[in-house]
Tab-separated table of C-alpha atoms in Angstrom:
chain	number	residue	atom	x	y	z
A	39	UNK	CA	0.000	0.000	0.000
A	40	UNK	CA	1.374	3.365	-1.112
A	41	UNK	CA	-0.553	6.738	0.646
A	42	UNK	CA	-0.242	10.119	-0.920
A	43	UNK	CA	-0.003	12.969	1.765
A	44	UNK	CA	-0.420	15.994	2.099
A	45	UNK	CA	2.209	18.885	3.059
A	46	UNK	CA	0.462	19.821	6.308
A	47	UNK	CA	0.437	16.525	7.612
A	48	UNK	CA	4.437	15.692	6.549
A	49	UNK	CA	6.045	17.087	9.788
A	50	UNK	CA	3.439	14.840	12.048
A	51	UNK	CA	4.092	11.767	9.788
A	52	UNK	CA	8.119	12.375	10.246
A	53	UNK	CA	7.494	12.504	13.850
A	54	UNK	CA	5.519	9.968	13.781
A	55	UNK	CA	7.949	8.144	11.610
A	56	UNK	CA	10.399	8.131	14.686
A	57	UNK	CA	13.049	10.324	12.346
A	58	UNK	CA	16.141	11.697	14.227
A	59	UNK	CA	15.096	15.430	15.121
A	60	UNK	CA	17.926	16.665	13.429
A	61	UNK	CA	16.894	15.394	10.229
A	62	UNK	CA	13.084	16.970	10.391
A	63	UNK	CA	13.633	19.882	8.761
A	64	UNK	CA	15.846	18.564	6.262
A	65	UNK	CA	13.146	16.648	5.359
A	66	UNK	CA	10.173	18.922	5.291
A	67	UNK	CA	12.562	21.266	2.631
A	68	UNK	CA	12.274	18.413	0.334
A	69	UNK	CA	8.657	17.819	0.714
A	70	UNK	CA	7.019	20.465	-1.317
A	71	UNK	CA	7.742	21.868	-5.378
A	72	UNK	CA	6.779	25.636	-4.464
A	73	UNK	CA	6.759	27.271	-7.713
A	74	UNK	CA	7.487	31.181	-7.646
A	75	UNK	CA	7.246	33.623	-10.509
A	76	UNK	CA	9.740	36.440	-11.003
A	77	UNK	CA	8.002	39.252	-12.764
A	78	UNK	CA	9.647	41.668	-14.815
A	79	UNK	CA	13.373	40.680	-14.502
A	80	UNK	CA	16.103	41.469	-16.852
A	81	UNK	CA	16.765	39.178	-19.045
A	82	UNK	CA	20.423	38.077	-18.056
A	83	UNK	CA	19.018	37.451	-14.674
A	84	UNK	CA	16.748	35.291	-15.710
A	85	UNK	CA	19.533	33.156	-17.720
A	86	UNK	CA	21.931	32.907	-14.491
A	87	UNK	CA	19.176	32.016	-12.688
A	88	UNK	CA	17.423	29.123	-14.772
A	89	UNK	CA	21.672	27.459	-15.225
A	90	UNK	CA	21.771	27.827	-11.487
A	91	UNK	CA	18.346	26.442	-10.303
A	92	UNK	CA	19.430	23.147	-12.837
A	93	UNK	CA	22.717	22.882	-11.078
A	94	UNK	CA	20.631	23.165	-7.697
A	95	UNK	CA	18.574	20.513	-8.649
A	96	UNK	CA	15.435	22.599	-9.904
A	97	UNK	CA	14.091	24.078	-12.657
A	98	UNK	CA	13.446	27.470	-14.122
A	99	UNK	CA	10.859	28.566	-17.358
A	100	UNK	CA	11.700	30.986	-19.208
A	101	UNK	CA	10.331	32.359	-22.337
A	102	UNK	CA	11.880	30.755	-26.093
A	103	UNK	CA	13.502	33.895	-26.662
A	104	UNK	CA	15.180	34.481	-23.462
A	105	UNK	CA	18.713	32.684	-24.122
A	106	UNK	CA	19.247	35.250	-27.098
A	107	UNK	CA	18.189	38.206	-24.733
A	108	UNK	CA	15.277	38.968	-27.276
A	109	UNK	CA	13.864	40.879	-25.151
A	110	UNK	CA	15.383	43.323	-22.001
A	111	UNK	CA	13.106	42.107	-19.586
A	112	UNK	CA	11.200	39.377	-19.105
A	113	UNK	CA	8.674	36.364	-16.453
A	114	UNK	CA	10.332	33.258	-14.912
A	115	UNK	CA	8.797	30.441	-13.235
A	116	UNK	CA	10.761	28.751	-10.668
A	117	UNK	CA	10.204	24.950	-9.924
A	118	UNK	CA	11.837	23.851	-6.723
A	119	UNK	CA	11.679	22.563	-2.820
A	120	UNK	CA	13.006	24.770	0.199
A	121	UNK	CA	16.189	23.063	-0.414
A	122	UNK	CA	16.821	24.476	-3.821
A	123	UNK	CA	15.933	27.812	-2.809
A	124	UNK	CA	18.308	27.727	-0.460
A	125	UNK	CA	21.227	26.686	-2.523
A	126	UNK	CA	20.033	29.556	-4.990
A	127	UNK	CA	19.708	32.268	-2.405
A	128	UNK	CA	23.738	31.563	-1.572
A	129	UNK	CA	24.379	31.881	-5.249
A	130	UNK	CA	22.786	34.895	-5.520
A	131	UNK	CA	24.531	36.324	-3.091
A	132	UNK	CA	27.250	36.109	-5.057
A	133	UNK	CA	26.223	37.890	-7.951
A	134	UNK	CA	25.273	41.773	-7.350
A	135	UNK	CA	24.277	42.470	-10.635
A	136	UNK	CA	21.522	42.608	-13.394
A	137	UNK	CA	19.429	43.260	-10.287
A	138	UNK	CA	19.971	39.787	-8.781
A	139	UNK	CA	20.068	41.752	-5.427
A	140	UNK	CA	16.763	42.498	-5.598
A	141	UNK	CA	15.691	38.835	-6.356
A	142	UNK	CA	17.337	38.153	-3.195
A	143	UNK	CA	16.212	39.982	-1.204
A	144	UNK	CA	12.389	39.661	-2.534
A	145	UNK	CA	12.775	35.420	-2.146
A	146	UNK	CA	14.473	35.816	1.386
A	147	UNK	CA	11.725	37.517	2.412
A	148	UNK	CA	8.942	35.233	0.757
A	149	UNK	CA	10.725	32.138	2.001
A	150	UNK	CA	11.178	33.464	5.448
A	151	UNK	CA	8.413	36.127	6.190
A	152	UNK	CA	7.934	38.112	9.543
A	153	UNK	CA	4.444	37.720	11.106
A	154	UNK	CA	1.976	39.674	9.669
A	155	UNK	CA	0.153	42.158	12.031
A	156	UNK	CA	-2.164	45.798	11.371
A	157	UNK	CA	-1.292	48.425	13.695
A	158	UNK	CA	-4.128	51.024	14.363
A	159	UNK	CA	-3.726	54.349	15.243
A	160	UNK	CA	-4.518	53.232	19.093
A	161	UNK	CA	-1.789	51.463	19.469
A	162	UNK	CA	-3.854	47.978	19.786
A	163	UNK	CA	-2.770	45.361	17.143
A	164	UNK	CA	-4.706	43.065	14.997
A	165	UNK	CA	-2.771	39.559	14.046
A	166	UNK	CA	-3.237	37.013	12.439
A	167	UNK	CA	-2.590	33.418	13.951
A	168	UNK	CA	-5.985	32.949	12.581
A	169	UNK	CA	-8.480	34.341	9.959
A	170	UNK	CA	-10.558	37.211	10.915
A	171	UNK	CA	-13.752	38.299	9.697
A	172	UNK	CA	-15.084	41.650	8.605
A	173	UNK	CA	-19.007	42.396	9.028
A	174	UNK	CA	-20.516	44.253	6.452
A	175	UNK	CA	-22.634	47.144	6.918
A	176	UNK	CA	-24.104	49.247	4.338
A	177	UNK	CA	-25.656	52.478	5.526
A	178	UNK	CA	-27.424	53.232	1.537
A	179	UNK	CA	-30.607	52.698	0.263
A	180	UNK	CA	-29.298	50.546	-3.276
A	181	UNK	CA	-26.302	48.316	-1.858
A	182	UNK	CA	-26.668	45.346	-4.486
A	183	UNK	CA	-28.037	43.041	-1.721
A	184	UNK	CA	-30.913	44.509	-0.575
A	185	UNK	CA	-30.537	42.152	3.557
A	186	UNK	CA	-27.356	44.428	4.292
A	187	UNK	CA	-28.983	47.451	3.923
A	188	UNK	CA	-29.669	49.090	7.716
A	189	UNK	CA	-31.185	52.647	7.322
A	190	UNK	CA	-32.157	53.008	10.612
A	191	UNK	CA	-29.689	53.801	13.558
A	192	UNK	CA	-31.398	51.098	16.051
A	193	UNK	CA	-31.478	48.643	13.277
A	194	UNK	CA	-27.592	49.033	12.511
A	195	UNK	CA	-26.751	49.306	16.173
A	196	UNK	CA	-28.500	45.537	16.523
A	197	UNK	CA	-27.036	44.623	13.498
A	198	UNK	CA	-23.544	45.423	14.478
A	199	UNK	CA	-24.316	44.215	18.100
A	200	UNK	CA	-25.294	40.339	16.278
A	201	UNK	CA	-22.228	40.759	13.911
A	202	UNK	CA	-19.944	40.910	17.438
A	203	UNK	CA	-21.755	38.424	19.267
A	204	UNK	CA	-21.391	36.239	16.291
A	205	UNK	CA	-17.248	36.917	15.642
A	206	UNK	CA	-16.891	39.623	13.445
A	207	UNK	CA	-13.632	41.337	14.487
A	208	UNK	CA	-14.351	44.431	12.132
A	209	UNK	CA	-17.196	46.809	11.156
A	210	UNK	CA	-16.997	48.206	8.313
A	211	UNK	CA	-19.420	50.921	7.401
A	212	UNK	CA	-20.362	52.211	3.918
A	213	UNK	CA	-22.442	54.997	2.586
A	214	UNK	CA	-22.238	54.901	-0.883
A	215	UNK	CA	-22.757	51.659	-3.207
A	216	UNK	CA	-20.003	50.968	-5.442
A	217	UNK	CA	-22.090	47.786	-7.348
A	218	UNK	CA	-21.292	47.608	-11.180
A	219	UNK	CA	-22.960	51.225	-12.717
A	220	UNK	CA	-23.777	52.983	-9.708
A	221	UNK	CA	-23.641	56.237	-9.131
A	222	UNK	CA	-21.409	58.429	-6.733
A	223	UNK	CA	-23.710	59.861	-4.037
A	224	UNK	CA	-22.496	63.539	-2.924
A	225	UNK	CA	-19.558	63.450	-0.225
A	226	UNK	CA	-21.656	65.647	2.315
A	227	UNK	CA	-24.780	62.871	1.773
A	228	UNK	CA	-22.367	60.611	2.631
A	229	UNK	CA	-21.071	61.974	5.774
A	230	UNK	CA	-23.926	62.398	6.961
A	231	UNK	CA	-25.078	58.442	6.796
A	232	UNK	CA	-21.761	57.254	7.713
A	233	UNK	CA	-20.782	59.634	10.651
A	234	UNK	CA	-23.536	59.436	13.432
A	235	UNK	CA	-23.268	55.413	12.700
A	236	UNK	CA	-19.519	55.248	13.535
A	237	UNK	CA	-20.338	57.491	16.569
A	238	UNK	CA	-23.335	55.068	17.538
A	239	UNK	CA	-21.373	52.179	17.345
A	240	UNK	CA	-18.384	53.322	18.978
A	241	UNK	CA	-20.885	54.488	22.004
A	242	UNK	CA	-22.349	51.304	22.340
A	243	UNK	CA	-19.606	49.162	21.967
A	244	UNK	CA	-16.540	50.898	22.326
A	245	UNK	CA	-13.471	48.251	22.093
A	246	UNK	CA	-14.769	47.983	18.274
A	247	UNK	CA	-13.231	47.753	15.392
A	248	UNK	CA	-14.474	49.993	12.679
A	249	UNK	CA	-13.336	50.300	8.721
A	250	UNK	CA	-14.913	53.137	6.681
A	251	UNK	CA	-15.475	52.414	3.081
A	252	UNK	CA	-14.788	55.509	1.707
A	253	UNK	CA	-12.896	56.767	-1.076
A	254	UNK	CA	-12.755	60.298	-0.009
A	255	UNK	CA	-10.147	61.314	2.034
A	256	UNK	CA	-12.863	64.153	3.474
A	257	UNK	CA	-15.641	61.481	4.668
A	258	UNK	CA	-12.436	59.167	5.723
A	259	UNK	CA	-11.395	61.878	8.279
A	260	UNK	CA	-14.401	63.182	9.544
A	261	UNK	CA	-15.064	58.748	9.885
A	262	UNK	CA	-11.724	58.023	12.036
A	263	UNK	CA	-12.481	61.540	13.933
A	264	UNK	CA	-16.257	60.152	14.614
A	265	UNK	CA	-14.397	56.770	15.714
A	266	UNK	CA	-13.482	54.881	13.149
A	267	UNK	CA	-9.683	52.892	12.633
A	268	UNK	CA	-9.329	51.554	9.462
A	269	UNK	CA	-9.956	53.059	6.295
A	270	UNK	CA	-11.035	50.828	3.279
A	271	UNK	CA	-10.534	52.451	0.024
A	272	UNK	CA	-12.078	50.764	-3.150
A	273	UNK	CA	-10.035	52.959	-5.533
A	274	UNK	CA	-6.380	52.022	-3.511
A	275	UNK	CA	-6.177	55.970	-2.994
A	276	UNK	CA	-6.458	56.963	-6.779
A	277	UNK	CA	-9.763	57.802	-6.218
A	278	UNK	CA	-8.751	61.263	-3.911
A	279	UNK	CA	-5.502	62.481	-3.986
A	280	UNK	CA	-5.550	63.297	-0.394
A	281	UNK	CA	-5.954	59.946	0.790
A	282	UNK	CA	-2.181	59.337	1.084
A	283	UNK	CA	-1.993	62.676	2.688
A	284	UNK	CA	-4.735	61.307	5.623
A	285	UNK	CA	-2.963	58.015	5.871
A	286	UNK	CA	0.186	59.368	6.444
A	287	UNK	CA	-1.073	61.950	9.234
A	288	UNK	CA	-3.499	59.842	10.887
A	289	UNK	CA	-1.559	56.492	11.570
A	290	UNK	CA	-4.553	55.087	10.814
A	291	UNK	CA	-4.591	51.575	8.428
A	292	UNK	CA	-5.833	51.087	5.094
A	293	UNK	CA	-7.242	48.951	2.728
A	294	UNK	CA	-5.814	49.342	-0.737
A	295	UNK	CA	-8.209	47.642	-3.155
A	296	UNK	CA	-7.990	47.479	-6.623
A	297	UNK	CA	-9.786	49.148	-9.454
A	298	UNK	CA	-9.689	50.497	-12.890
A	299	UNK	CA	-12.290	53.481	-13.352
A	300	UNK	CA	-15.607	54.071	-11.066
A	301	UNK	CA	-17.901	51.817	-10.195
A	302	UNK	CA	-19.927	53.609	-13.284
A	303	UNK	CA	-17.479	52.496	-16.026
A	304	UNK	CA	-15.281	50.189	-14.159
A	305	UNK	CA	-17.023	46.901	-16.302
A	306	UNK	CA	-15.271	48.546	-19.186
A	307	UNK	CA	-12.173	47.935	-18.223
A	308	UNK	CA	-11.356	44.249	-17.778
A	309	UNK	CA	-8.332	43.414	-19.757
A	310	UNK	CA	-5.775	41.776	-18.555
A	311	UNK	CA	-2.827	39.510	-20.009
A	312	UNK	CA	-2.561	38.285	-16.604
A	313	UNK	CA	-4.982	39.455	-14.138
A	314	UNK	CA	-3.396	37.968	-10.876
A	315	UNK	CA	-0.069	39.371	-11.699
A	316	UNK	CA	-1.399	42.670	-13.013
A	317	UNK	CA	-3.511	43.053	-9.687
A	318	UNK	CA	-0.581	42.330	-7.542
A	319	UNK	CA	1.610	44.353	-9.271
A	320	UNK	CA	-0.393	47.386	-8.872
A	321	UNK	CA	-0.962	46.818	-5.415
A	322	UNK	CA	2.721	46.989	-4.765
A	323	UNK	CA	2.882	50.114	-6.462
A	324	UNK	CA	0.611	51.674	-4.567
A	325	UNK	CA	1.579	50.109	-1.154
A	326	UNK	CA	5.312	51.704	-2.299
A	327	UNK	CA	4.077	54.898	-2.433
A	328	UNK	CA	2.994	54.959	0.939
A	329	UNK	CA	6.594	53.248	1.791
A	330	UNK	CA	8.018	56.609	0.619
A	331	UNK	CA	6.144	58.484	2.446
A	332	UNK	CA	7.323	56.705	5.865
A	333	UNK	CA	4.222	54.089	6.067
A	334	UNK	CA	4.958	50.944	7.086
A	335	UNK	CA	3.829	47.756	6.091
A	336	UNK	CA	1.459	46.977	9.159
A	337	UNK	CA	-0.697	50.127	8.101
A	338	UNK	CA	-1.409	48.145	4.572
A	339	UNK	CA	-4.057	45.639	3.517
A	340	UNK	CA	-4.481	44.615	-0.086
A	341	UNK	CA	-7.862	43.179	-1.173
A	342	UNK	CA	-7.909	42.062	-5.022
A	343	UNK	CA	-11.270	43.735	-5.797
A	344	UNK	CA	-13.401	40.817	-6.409
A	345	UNK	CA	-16.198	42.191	-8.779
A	346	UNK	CA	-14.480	45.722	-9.558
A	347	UNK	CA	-13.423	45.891	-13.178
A	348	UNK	CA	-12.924	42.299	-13.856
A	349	UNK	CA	-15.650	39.506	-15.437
A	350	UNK	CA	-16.771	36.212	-14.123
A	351	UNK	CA	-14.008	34.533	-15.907
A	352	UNK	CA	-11.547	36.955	-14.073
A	353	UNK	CA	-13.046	36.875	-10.755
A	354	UNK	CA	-12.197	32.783	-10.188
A	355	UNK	CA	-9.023	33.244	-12.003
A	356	UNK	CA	-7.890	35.952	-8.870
A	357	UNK	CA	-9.369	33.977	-6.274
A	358	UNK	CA	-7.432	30.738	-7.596
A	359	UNK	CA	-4.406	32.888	-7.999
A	360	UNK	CA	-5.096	34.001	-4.404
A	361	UNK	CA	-1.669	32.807	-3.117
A	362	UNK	CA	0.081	35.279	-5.127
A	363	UNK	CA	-1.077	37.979	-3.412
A	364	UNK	CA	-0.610	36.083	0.311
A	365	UNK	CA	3.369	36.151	-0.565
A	366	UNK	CA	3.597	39.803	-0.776
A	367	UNK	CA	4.796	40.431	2.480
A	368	UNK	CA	1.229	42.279	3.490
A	369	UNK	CA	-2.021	40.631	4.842
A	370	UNK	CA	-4.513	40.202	2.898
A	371	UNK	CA	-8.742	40.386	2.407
A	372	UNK	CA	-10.714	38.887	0.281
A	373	UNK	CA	-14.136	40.734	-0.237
A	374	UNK	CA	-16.537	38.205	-2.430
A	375	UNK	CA	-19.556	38.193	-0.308
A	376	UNK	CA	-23.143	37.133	-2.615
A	377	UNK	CA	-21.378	39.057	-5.186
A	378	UNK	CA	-22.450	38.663	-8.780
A	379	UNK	CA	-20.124	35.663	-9.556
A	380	UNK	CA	-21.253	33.861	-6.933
A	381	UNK	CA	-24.642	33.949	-8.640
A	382	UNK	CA	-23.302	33.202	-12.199
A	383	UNK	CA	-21.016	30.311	-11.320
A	384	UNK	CA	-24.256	28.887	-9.468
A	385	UNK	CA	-26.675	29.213	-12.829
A	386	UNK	CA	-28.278	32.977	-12.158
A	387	UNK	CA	-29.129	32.776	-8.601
A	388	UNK	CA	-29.777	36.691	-6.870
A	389	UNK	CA	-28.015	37.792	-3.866
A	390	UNK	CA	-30.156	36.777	-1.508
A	391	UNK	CA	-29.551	32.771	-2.453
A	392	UNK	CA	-25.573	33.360	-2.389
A	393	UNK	CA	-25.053	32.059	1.269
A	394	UNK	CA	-23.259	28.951	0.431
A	395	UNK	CA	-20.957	29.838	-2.631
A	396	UNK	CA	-19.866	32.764	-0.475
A	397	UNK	CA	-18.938	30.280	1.967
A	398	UNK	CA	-16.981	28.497	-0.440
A	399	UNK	CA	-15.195	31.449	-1.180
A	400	UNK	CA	-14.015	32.057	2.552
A	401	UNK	CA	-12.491	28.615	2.363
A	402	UNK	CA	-10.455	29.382	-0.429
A	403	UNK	CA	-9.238	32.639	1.110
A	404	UNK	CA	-7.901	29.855	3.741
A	405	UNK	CA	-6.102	27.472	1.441
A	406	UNK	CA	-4.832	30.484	0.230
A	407	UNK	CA	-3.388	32.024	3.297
A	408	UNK	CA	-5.564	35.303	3.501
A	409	UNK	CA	-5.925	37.205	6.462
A	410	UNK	CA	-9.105	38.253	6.375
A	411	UNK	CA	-12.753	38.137	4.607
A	412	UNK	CA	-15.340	40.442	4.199
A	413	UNK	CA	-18.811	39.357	4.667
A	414	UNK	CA	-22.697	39.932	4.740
A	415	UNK	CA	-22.767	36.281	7.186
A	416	UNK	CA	-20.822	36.771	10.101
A	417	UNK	CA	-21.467	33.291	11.681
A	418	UNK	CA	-22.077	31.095	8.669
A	419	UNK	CA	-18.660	32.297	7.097
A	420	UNK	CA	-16.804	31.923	10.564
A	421	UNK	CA	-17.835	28.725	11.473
A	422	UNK	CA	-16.951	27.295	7.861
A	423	UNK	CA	-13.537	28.767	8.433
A	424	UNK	CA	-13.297	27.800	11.856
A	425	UNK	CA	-14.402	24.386	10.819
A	426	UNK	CA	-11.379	23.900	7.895
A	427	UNK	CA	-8.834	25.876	9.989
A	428	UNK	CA	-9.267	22.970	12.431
A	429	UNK	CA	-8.705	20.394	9.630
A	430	UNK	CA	-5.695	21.632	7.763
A	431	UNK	CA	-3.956	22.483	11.053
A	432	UNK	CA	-5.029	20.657	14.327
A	433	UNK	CA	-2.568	21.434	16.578
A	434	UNK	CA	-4.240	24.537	16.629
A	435	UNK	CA	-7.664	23.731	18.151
């Protein structure tokens, strides 16, 4: 009888095994292919580094043209265990040039990342030993699905009252849809839904968490001054050039989503040659500005933008891909609550029967290594991931 295992289980099995200790991690470096894609490297580099990943034992892709330098830059796959990487990290060490430094330092980091954490503004920390959940809570009167809607103050302050009792570790609090062709609302309408809620909340239950989905760097102020501690921008701060500006004086965390256009037109503008890499690599971009500016990276959250300029086929293509934004070196949130393909994937079905392949979704943002979800179901999501947290990592119960 032959078994098949899986990578979680390899270090118990070794144990198990009765392997000298010694010898345990020797073993668990051979145990996995992890393959890693360089983006945009020069084209010499990516020649050293596919002669020197053979002689390490692994592999490296590279495109047809690469050996002739066709090109200046160019993608690499890399195909290899722990073990490999290690042998090519000394290499590289070796060679300071064609900006092999900066593939060095980028792969020490991925292979041996520091503990993710978000820092608010207060001082207290958010981490991430396990997945937390964001409650949803949509102060408008035409949010897509029509249950997460809470016009009244009494109504929301139950609502967020159930979505703490249930788990939810943040609030986050909208006032302006931003479904497919929407419109913007005015920014002083949209104070004035989102402020006296924040306040509300924060008066009622005051060791909340509280995000403000905002895109204007106005309502985002007047939000954290109201209460509020993290600030969730759909637009990654292209949407208001003062956003930076706030995030830099305030301390405060934020969400950097990404999105091409408004919610209006943003349906317009779906291609990609590569969506996953495309998204990542903007995310960086935008995450490095802040760097420059003195932010650090537990003030930064990426969230792909499930939904926001991209189609159905898109949308499963970034959630599969969802790893490749886990290895950035930031946490990260997945936001695909009864969104639209949830209901396409499932033959048509509206928001309102969405429950389970949102559910689904929160389980891949596990496999996957995300920090975070964002969701309309508090306790349904939570106890799925609670449920396959406790599978893929016992010891941990």
């Amino acid at each position: 009888m032959i078994l098949k295992l899986e990578p979680q289980t390899l270090a118990e099995e070794l144990g198990q095994l009765g392997v000298h200790p010694a010898s345990e991690k020797i073993f668990l470096y051979k145990g996995e292919i992890l393959p890693l894609k360089l983006v945009d490297i020069r084209t010499p580099a990516a020649n050293i580094i596919k002669q020197e990943m053979l002689a390490c034992g692994g592999d490296c892709a590279i495109p047809a043209g690469c050996v002739v330098c066709a090109e200046e830059r160019v993608d690499a796959i890399l195909l290899g265990t722990r073990k490999h990487y290690a042998r090519l990290l000394e290499k590289l060490a070796q060679m300071p040039y064609f900006g092999m430094a900066a593939v060095q330092s980028e792969l020490e980091a991925l292979l041996d990342p520091a503990p993710l954490q978000t820092i608010l503004a207060d001082g207290r920390t958010l981490t991430y030993d396990r997945m937390l959940v964001m409650g949803i809570l949509n102060i408008t009167p035409d949010s897509f699905y029509a249950d997460s809607r809470v016009p009244q103050l009494e109504q929301v302050l139950e609502r967020a009252g159930k979505m703490l009792e249930q788990g939810a570790t943040i609030l986050d609090v909208g006032g302006e849809s931003t479904r497919p062709g929407s419109d913007a609302v005015a920014a002083d309408e949209e104070q004035q839904r989102v402020v006296p809620v924040i306040r509300a909340i924060k008066e009622r239950y005051p060791d909340c968490i509280i995000s403000i989905d905002t895109y204007r760097a106005a309502t985002a102020q007047a939000a954290l001054a109201a209460g509020a501690d993290i600030i969730n921008d759909v637009t990654a701060m292209a949407g208001d050039a003062a956003m930076a500006d706030l995030v830099v004086s305030s301390k405060a965390p934020i969400i950097l989503m990404h999105m091409r256009g408004t919610p209006k037109d943003m349906q317009q503008n779906c291609a990609y040659k590569n969506v996953v890499t495309e998204v990542a690599a903007y995310l960086v971009q935008q995450a490095q500005m802040l760097a420059e500016r003195g932010v650090s990276k537990d003030k930064i959250i990426f969230d792909p933008g499930i939904g926001f300029a991209k189609d159905v086929k898109q949308n499963l293509q970034l959630m599969q891909g969802l790893k490749s934004l886990t290895g950035l070196g930031y946490p990260v949130l997945l936001a695909a609550s009864r969104k639209s393909t949830v209901g396409s994937v499932l033959g048509g079905l509206p928001a309102e029967e969405r429950l389970e392949g949102t559910i689904a979704t929160s389980c891949q943002a596990v496999y996957a290594g995300a920090q975070m979800v964002r969701v309309h179901d508090v306790q349904e999501n939570l106890r799925a991931i609670r449920m396959l947290e406790a599978i893929l990592c016992p010891s941990h119960i």
